[in-house]
Coordinates of N, CA, C and O in Angstrom, one line a residue:
M1 N 63.5 81.3 18.2 CA 62.9 80.6 19.3 C 61.6 79.9 18.8 O 61.4 78.7 19.2
I2 N 60.8 80.5 18.0 CA 59.5 79.9 17.6 C 59.8 78.7 16.7 O 59.0 77.7 16.8
V3 N 60.9 78.7 16.0 CA 61.2 77.6 15.1 C 61.5 76.4 15.9 O 61.1 75.2 15.6
I4 N 62.2 76.6 17.1 CA 62.5 75.4 18.0 C 61.2 74.9 18.5 O 61.0 73.6 18.5
L5 N 60.3 75.7 18.9 CA 59.0 75.3 19.4 C 58.3 74.5 18.3 O 57.7 73.4 18.6
E6 N 58.3 75.0 17.1 CA 57.6 74.3 16.0 C 58.3 72.9 15.7 O 57.6 72.0 15.4
G7 N 59.6 72.8 15.8 CA 60.3 71.6 15.7 C 59.8 70.6 16.8 O 59.7 69.4 16.5
L8 N 59.7 71.1 18.0 CA 59.2 70.3 19.1 C 57.7 69.8 18.9 O 57.4 68.7 19.2
V9 N 56.9 70.7 18.3 CA 55.5 70.3 17.9 C 55.6 69.2 17.0 O 54.8 68.2 17.1
M10 N 56.4 69.2 16.0 CA 56.5 68.1 15.0 C 57.0 66.9 15.6 O 56.6 65.8 15.3
S11 N 58.0 67.0 16.6 CA 58.5 65.9 17.3 C 57.3 65.2 18.1 O 57.2 64.0 18.2
F12 N 56.5 66.1 18.7 CA 55.4 65.6 19.6 C 54.4 64.9 18.7 O 53.9 63.8 19.1
I13 N 54.1 65.4 17.5 CA 53.2 64.7 16.6 C 53.7 63.3 16.3 O 53.0 62.3 16.3
L14 N 55.0 63.2 16.0 CA 55.7 61.9 15.7 C 55.6 61.0 16.9 O 55.2 59.8 16.8
L15 N 55.8 61.5 18.1 CA 55.8 60.7 19.3 C 54.3 60.3 19.5 O 54.1 59.1 19.9
L16 N 53.4 61.1 19.3 CA 52.0 60.8 19.5 C 51.5 59.6 18.6 O 50.8 58.7 19.0
V17 N 52.0 59.7 17.3 CA 51.7 58.6 16.4 C 52.2 57.3 16.9 O 51.5 56.3 16.9
C18 N 53.4 57.3 17.4 CA 54.1 56.1 17.9 C 53.3 55.6 19.2 O 53.1 54.4 19.3
V19 N 53.0 56.5 20.1 CA 52.4 56.1 21.4 C 51.0 55.5 21.1 O 50.7 54.4 21.6
I20 N 50.2 56.1 20.2 CA 48.9 55.6 19.8 C 49.1 54.3 19.1 O 48.3 53.3 19.3
G21 N 50.1 54.2 18.2 CA 50.3 53.0 17.4 C 50.7 51.8 18.2 O 50.3 50.7 17.9
I22 N 51.4 52.0 19.3 CA 51.8 50.8 20.1 C 51.0 50.7 21.4 O 51.4 49.9 22.3
R23 N 49.9 51.4 21.5 CA 49.2 51.4 22.8 C 48.7 50.0 23.2 O 48.6 49.7 24.4
N24 N 48.5 49.1 22.2 CA 48.1 47.7 22.6 C 49.2 46.8 22.3 O 49.0 45.6 22.1
G25 N 50.4 47.3 22.2 CA 51.6 46.4 22.0 C 52.3 46.9 20.7 O 51.7 47.5 19.8
A26 N 53.6 46.6 20.7 CA 54.4 47.1 19.5 C 54.0 46.5 18.2 O 54.3 47.1 17.2
A27 N 53.3 45.4 18.2 CA 52.8 44.8 16.9 C 51.9 45.7 16.2 O 51.7 45.6 15.0
G28 N 51.3 46.7 16.9 CA 50.4 47.7 16.3 C 51.1 48.6 15.3 O 50.5 49.1 14.4
L29 N 52.4 48.7 15.4 CA 53.2 49.5 14.4 C 54.3 48.7 13.8 O 55.4 49.2 13.5
V30 N 54.0 47.4 13.6 CA 55.0 46.5 13.0 C 55.4 47.0 11.6 O 56.4 46.6 11.0
T31 N 54.5 47.8 11.0 CA 54.8 48.4 9.7 C 56.2 49.1 9.7 O 56.8 49.2 8.7
F32 N 56.6 49.6 10.9 CA 57.9 50.3 10.9 C 59.1 49.3 11.1 O 60.3 49.8 11.1
Y33 N 58.8 48.0 11.2 CA 59.9 47.0 11.4 C 60.3 46.5 10.0 O 59.6 46.6 9.0
E34 N 61.3 45.7 10.0 CA 61.8 45.1 8.8 C 60.8 43.9 8.4 O 60.0 43.5 9.2
K35 N 60.9 43.6 7.1 CA 59.9 42.5 6.6 C 60.0 41.2 7.4 O 59.0 40.6 7.6
D36 N 61.2 40.8 7.8 CA 61.3 39.5 8.5 C 60.5 39.6 9.8 O 59.9 38.6 10.2
V37 N 60.6 40.7 10.5 CA 59.8 40.9 11.7 C 58.3 40.9 11.4 O 57.5 40.2 12.1
Q38 N 57.9 41.6 10.4 CA 56.5 41.7 10.0 C 56.0 40.3 9.7 O 54.9 39.9 10.2
E39 N 56.8 39.5 9.0 CA 56.3 38.1 8.6 C 56.2 37.3 9.9 O 55.2 36.5 10.0
R40 N 57.1 37.4 10.8 CA 57.1 36.6 12.0 C 55.9 37.0 12.9 O 55.2 36.1 13.4
V41 N 55.6 38.3 12.9 CA 54.4 38.7 13.7 C 53.1 38.2 13.1 O 52.2 37.8 13.9
V42 N 53.0 38.1 11.8 CA 51.9 37.5 11.2 C 51.8 36.0 11.5 O 50.7 35.5 11.8
E43 N 52.9 35.3 11.4 CA 53.0 33.9 11.7 C 52.6 33.6 13.1 O 51.9 32.6 13.4
L44 N 52.9 34.5 14.0 CA 52.6 34.3 15.4 C 51.1 34.7 15.7 O 50.6 34.4 16.8
G45 N 50.4 35.2 14.7 CA 49.0 35.5 14.9 C 48.8 36.8 15.6 O 47.7 37.1 16.1
L46 N 49.8 37.7 15.7 CA 49.7 38.9 16.5 C 49.1 40.0 15.6 O 48.6 41.0 16.2
T47 N 49.1 39.9 14.3 CA 48.5 40.8 13.4 C 48.2 40.1 12.1 O 48.5 38.9 12.0
T48 N 47.7 40.8 11.1 CA 47.5 40.3 9.8 C 48.1 41.2 8.8 O 48.4 42.4 9.1
K49 N 48.3 40.7 7.6 CA 48.9 41.5 6.5 C 47.9 42.7 6.2 O 48.4 43.8 5.9
E50 N 46.7 42.5 6.4 CA 45.7 43.6 6.1 C 45.8 44.7 7.2 O 45.8 45.9 6.9
K51 N 46.0 44.3 8.4 CA 46.2 45.3 9.5 C 47.5 46.0 9.3 O 47.6 47.2 9.6
I52 N 48.5 45.4 8.8 CA 49.8 46.0 8.6 C 49.6 47.1 7.5 O 50.1 48.2 7.6
K53 N 48.9 46.7 6.4 CA 48.7 47.7 5.3 C 47.9 48.9 5.8 O 48.2 50.0 5.5
R54 N 46.9 48.6 6.6 CA 46.1 49.7 7.2 C 46.9 50.6 8.1 O 46.8 51.8 8.0
S55 N 47.8 50.0 8.9 CA 48.6 50.7 9.8 C 49.6 51.6 9.0 O 50.0 52.7 9.4
T56 N 50.1 51.0 7.9 CA 51.0 51.7 7.0 C 50.4 53.0 6.5 O 51.0 54.1 6.5
I57 N 49.2 52.9 6.0 CA 48.4 54.0 5.5 C 48.1 55.1 6.5 O 48.4 56.2 6.4
L58 N 47.6 54.6 7.7 CA 47.2 55.5 8.7 C 48.4 56.3 9.3 O 48.4 57.5 9.5
S59 N 49.5 55.5 9.6 CA 50.7 56.2 10.2 C 51.4 57.1 9.1 O 51.9 58.1 9.5
G60 N 51.3 56.7 7.9 CA 51.9 57.5 6.8 C 51.2 58.8 6.7 O 51.8 59.9 6.7
V61 N 49.9 58.8 6.7 CA 49.1 60.0 6.7 C 49.3 60.9 7.9 O 49.5 62.1 7.8
A62 N 49.3 60.2 9.1 CA 49.5 60.9 10.3 C 50.9 61.6 10.5 O 51.0 62.6 11.1
I63 N 51.9 61.1 9.8 CA 53.2 61.6 9.8 C 53.5 62.6 8.7 O 54.0 63.7 8.8
F64 N 53.1 62.2 7.5 CA 53.5 62.9 6.3 C 52.6 64.1 6.0 O 53.1 65.1 5.4
V65 N 51.4 64.1 6.4 CA 50.5 65.3 6.2 C 51.0 66.5 7.0 O 51.3 67.5 6.4
P66 N 51.3 66.3 8.3 CA 51.9 67.4 9.0 C 53.3 67.8 8.5 O 53.6 69.0 8.4
T67 N 54.1 66.8 8.0 CA 55.4 67.1 7.5 C 55.3 67.9 6.3 O 56.1 68.9 6.1
L68 N 54.4 67.6 5.4 CA 54.3 68.3 4.1 C 53.5 69.6 4.1 O 53.7 70.4 3.3
F69 N 52.5 69.6 5.0 CA 51.6 70.8 5.0 C 51.7 71.7 6.3 O 51.6 72.9 6.2
L70 N 51.8 71.0 7.4 CA 51.8 71.8 8.7 C 53.1 72.6 8.8 O 53.1 73.8 9.2
V71 N 54.3 72.0 8.4 CA 55.5 72.7 8.5 C 55.5 74.0 7.6 O 55.8 75.1 8.1
P72 N 55.2 73.9 6.3 CA 55.1 75.1 5.5 C 54.1 76.1 6.1 O 54.4 77.3 6.0
Y73 N 53.0 75.6 6.6 CA 52.0 76.5 7.2 C 52.6 77.3 8.3 O 52.4 78.5 8.5
M74 N 53.3 76.6 9.2 CA 53.9 77.2 10.4 C 54.9 78.3 9.9 O 54.9 79.4 10.4
V75 N 55.7 77.9 8.9 CA 56.8 78.9 8.5 C 56.2 80.0 7.7 O 56.5 81.2 8.0
Y76 N 55.3 79.8 6.8 CA 54.8 80.9 5.9 C 53.5 81.5 6.5 O 53.4 82.7 6.3
G77 N 52.7 80.7 7.1 CA 51.4 81.3 7.6 C 51.6 81.9 9.0 O 51.1 83.0 9.2
I78 N 52.2 81.2 9.9 CA 52.3 81.7 11.3 C 53.5 82.6 11.4 O 53.4 83.7 12.0
N79 N 54.7 82.2 10.9 CA 55.9 83.0 11.1 C 56.0 84.2 10.1 O 56.8 85.1 10.3
G80 N 55.2 84.1 9.1 CA 55.1 85.2 8.1 C 56.3 85.4 7.2 O 56.6 86.4 6.7
V81 N 57.0 84.3 7.0 CA 58.2 84.3 6.1 C 57.7 84.5 4.6 O 56.6 84.1 4.2
S82 N 58.5 85.3 3.9 CA 58.2 85.6 2.5 C 59.3 85.4 1.6 O 59.2 85.6 0.4
T83 N 60.5 85.0 2.1 CA 61.6 84.8 1.2 C 62.0 83.3 1.1 O 61.8 82.5 2.1
F84 N 62.7 83.0 0.0 CA 63.2 81.6 -0.2 C 64.1 81.2 1.0 O 64.0 80.2 1.6
K85 N 65.1 82.1 1.2 CA 66.2 81.8 2.2 C 65.6 81.6 3.6 O 65.9 80.6 4.2
D86 N 64.8 82.5 4.0 CA 64.2 82.4 5.4 C 63.3 81.1 5.5 O 63.3 80.4 6.5
G87 N 62.5 80.9 4.4 CA 61.6 79.7 4.4 C 62.5 78.4 4.5 O 62.1 77.5 5.2
F88 N 63.5 78.3 3.7 CA 64.3 77.2 3.7 C 65.0 77.0 5.0 O 65.0 75.9 5.6
I89 N 65.6 78.0 5.6 CA 66.3 77.9 6.9 C 65.3 77.4 8.0 O 65.6 76.5 8.8
Q90 N 64.1 78.0 8.0 CA 63.2 77.6 9.1 C 62.7 76.2 8.9 O 62.6 75.5 9.9
M91 N 62.3 75.9 7.7 CA 61.8 74.5 7.5 C 63.0 73.5 7.7 O 62.7 72.4 8.3
F92 N 64.1 73.8 7.3 CA 65.3 73.0 7.5 C 65.5 72.7 9.0 O 65.7 71.6 9.5
A93 N 65.4 73.8 9.8 CA 65.5 73.7 11.3 C 64.4 72.8 11.9 O 64.7 71.9 12.7
I94 N 63.2 73.0 11.5 CA 62.1 72.3 12.0 C 62.3 70.8 11.6 O 62.1 69.9 12.5
Y95 N 62.6 70.5 10.4 CA 62.8 69.1 10.0 C 64.0 68.5 10.7 O 63.9 67.3 11.1
M96 N 65.0 69.2 10.9 CA 66.2 68.7 11.6 C 65.8 68.3 13.1 O 66.2 67.3 13.6
I97 N 65.1 69.2 13.8 CA 64.7 69.0 15.1 C 63.9 67.7 15.2 O 64.1 66.8 16.0
M98 N 62.9 67.6 14.3 CA 62.0 66.4 14.2 C 62.8 65.2 14.0 O 62.6 64.1 14.6
N99 N 63.7 65.2 13.0 CA 64.4 64.0 12.6 C 65.4 63.6 13.6 O 65.7 62.4 13.9
L100 N 66.1 64.6 14.3 CA 67.0 64.2 15.3 C 66.3 63.6 16.5 O 66.8 62.7 17.1
F101 N 65.1 64.1 16.8 CA 64.3 63.5 17.8 C 64.0 62.0 17.4 O 64.1 61.1 18.3
D102 N 63.6 61.8 16.2 CA 63.3 60.5 15.7 C 64.5 59.6 15.8 O 64.4 58.5 16.3
R103 N 65.6 60.0 15.3 CA 66.8 59.2 15.2 C 67.4 58.9 16.6 O 67.7 57.8 17.0
L104 N 67.4 59.9 17.5 CA 68.1 59.8 18.8 C 67.1 59.3 19.9 O 67.4 58.3 20.6
F105 N 65.9 59.9 20.0 CA 65.0 59.4 21.1 C 64.3 58.2 20.6 O 64.3 57.2 21.3
I106 N 63.6 58.2 19.5 CA 62.7 57.1 19.1 C 63.6 55.9 18.7 O 63.5 54.8 19.3
D107 N 64.4 56.1 17.7 CA 65.2 54.9 17.2 C 66.2 54.4 18.2 O 66.3 53.2 18.5
W108 N 67.1 55.3 18.6 CA 68.3 54.9 19.4 C 67.8 54.5 20.8 O 68.1 53.4 21.3
F109 N 67.1 55.4 21.5 CA 66.7 55.1 22.9 C 65.5 54.2 23.0 O 65.6 53.1 23.6
W110 N 64.4 54.7 22.5 CA 63.1 54.0 22.8 C 63.1 52.6 22.2 O 62.7 51.6 22.8
V111 N 63.4 52.5 20.9 CA 63.4 51.2 20.2 C 64.6 50.4 20.6 O 64.5 49.2 20.9
G112 N 65.7 51.0 20.7 CA 67.0 50.3 20.9 C 67.3 49.9 22.3 O 68.0 49.0 22.6
H113 N 66.8 50.7 23.3 CA 67.2 50.5 24.7 C 66.0 50.3 25.7 O 66.3 50.3 26.9
T114 N 64.8 50.1 25.2 CA 63.7 49.8 26.1 C 63.0 48.6 25.6 O 63.2 48.2 24.5
K115 N 62.1 48.1 26.3 CA 61.3 47.0 25.9 C 59.9 47.4 25.3 O 59.2 46.5 24.9
A116 N 59.7 48.7 25.2 CA 58.4 49.2 24.7 C 58.1 48.7 23.3 O 57.0 48.4 22.9
W117 N 59.1 48.5 22.4 CA 59.0 48.1 21.0 C 59.3 46.7 20.8 O 59.3 46.2 19.7
E118 N 59.5 45.9 21.9 CA 59.8 44.5 21.8 C 58.5 43.7 21.5 O 57.5 44.0 22.2
I119 N 58.6 42.8 20.6 CA 57.5 42.0 20.2 C 57.9 40.5 20.6 O 58.8 40.0 20.0
E120 N 57.1 40.0 21.5 CA 57.4 38.6 22.0 C 57.4 37.6 20.8 O 56.5 37.6 20.0
G121 N 58.5 36.8 20.8 CA 58.6 35.9 19.7 C 59.5 36.4 18.5 O 59.8 35.6 17.6
T122 N 60.0 37.6 18.6 CA 60.8 38.2 17.6 C 62.2 38.6 18.1 O 63.0 39.2 17.4
E123 N 62.5 38.3 19.3 CA 63.7 38.7 19.9 C 65.0 38.3 19.2 O 66.0 39.0 19.1
D124 N 64.9 37.2 18.5 CA 66.0 36.7 17.7 C 66.3 37.5 16.4 O 67.3 37.4 15.8
L125 N 65.3 38.4 16.1 CA 65.4 39.2 14.9 C 66.0 40.6 15.2 O 66.0 41.5 14.4
K126 N 66.4 40.8 16.5 CA 67.0 42.1 16.9 C 68.4 42.2 16.3 O 69.0 41.2 16.1
P127 N 68.9 43.4 16.1 CA 68.2 44.7 16.4 C 67.1 45.0 15.4 O 67.2 44.6 14.3
Y128 N 66.0 45.6 16.0 CA 64.9 45.9 15.1 C 65.2 46.9 14.1 O 64.6 47.0 13.0
I129 N 66.2 47.8 14.3 CA 66.7 48.7 13.3 C 68.1 48.3 13.0 O 69.1 48.7 13.6
P130 N 68.3 47.5 11.9 CA 69.6 47.0 11.5 C 70.4 48.1 10.9 O 69.9 49.2 10.6
K131 N 71.7 47.9 10.9 CA 72.6 48.9 10.4 C 72.3 49.6 9.1 O 72.3 50.8 8.9
R132 N 71.9 48.8 8.1 CA 71.6 49.3 6.8 C 70.3 50.2 6.8 O 70.2 51.3 6.2
T133 N 69.4 49.9 7.7 CA 68.2 50.7 7.8 C 68.5 52.0 8.6 O 68.1 53.1 8.2
L134 N 69.4 51.9 9.6 CA 69.8 53.0 10.3 C 70.6 54.0 9.4 O 70.3 55.2 9.4
I135 N 71.4 53.5 8.5 CA 72.1 54.3 7.6 C 71.1 55.0 6.6 O 71.2 56.2 6.4
R136 N 70.1 54.3 6.2 CA 69.1 54.8 5.3 C 68.4 56.0 6.0 O 68.1 57.0 5.4
K137 N 68.0 55.8 7.3 CA 67.3 56.8 8.0 C 68.2 58.0 8.2 O 67.7 59.2 8.1
W138 N 69.5 57.9 8.5 CA 70.4 59.0 8.6 C 70.6 59.7 7.3 O 70.6 61.0 7.3
V139 N 70.6 59.0 6.2 CA 70.7 59.6 4.9 C 69.5 60.5 4.6 O 69.5 61.6 4.1
S140 N 68.3 59.9 5.0 CA 67.1 60.7 4.8 C 67.1 61.9 5.7 O 66.7 63.0 5.2
T141 N 67.6 61.8 6.9 CA 67.6 63.0 7.8 C 68.6 64.0 7.2 O 68.2 65.2 7.2
L142 N 69.7 63.6 6.7 CA 70.8 64.6 6.4 C 70.7 65.0 4.9 O 71.3 66.1 4.6
I143 N 70.0 64.3 4.0 CA 69.9 64.7 2.6 C 68.5 64.9 2.2 O 68.2 65.9 1.6
V144 N 67.6 63.9 2.4 CA 66.3 64.0 1.8 C 65.5 65.2 2.5 O 64.8 65.9 1.7
F145 N 65.5 65.3 3.8 CA 64.7 66.4 4.4 C 65.3 67.8 4.1 O 64.4 68.7 3.9
P146 N 66.6 68.0 4.0 CA 67.0 69.3 3.5 C 66.6 69.6 2.1 O 66.2 70.7 1.8
L147 N 66.6 68.5 1.2 CA 66.1 68.7 -0.1 C 64.6 69.0 -0.1 O 64.1 69.8 -1.0
L148 N 63.8 68.4 0.8 CA 62.4 68.6 0.9 C 62.2 70.1 1.3 O 61.3 70.8 0.7
A149 N 62.9 70.6 2.3 CA 62.8 72.0 2.7 C 63.2 72.9 1.5 O 62.5 73.9 1.3
L150 N 64.2 72.5 0.8 CA 64.6 73.3 -0.4 C 63.5 73.4 -1.5 O 63.1 74.4 -2.0
G151 N 62.9 72.2 -1.8 CA 61.8 72.2 -2.8 C 60.6 72.9 -2.3 O 60.0 73.7 -3.1
I152 N 60.2 72.8 -1.1 CA 59.0 73.5 -0.6 C 59.2 75.0 -0.6 O 58.4 75.8 -1.0
A153 N 60.4 75.4 -0.1 CA 60.8 76.8 -0.1 C 60.7 77.4 -1.5 O 60.2 78.5 -1.7
Y154 N 61.2 76.6 -2.5 CA 61.2 77.1 -3.9 C 59.8 77.3 -4.4 O 59.4 78.3 -5.0
L155 N 59.0 76.2 -4.1 CA 57.6 76.3 -4.6 C 56.8 77.5 -3.9 O 56.0 78.1 -4.5
M156 N 57.1 77.7 -2.6 CA 56.4 78.7 -1.9 C 56.8 80.1 -2.4 O 56.0 81.0 -2.5
T157 N 58.1 80.3 -2.9 CA 58.5 81.6 -3.4 C 57.8 81.8 -4.8 O 57.6 83.0 -5.1
I158 N 57.4 80.8 -5.5 CA 56.7 80.9 -6.7 C 55.3 81.3 -6.5 O 54.7 82.2 -7.2
F159 N 54.6 80.7 -5.5 CA 53.2 80.9 -5.3 C 52.8 82.0 -4.3 O 51.7 82.3 -4.1
I160 N 53.8 82.6 -3.6 CA 53.4 83.7 -2.7 C 54.0 85.0 -3.1 O 54.8 85.1 -3.9

């Protein structure tokens, strides 16, 4: 049960990053869009390349620091896990909850079916998450994150 709660905490962190990032309009997180949308937003004067770079760094830190450090801390520090198998299973579950939230709520529903992520002047570039990007995101969810859990669990068994 605690692992589900921790997965929801990670989902909330991701949601918070998105809400803060688009608080003044979706152009605030145009870093998550395809290059053609980014270029159009710059052409429209809604942002600059420098702001996109800054947003990329800030959002990357805000998402990846908790993903790489908070999740292992929750599993090994809070939950008291000491074995490779238990560490892997718990991190895998937390990452899957977070990624399924990202794929289903954020990508499919929020970006795909609401106007919250719509940027005026880029409607012709929809869908904002094209099929090849969607496939890449699902591959990351189903392959990269389990491998991340595997790698961190392995390292943790060496160091604890």
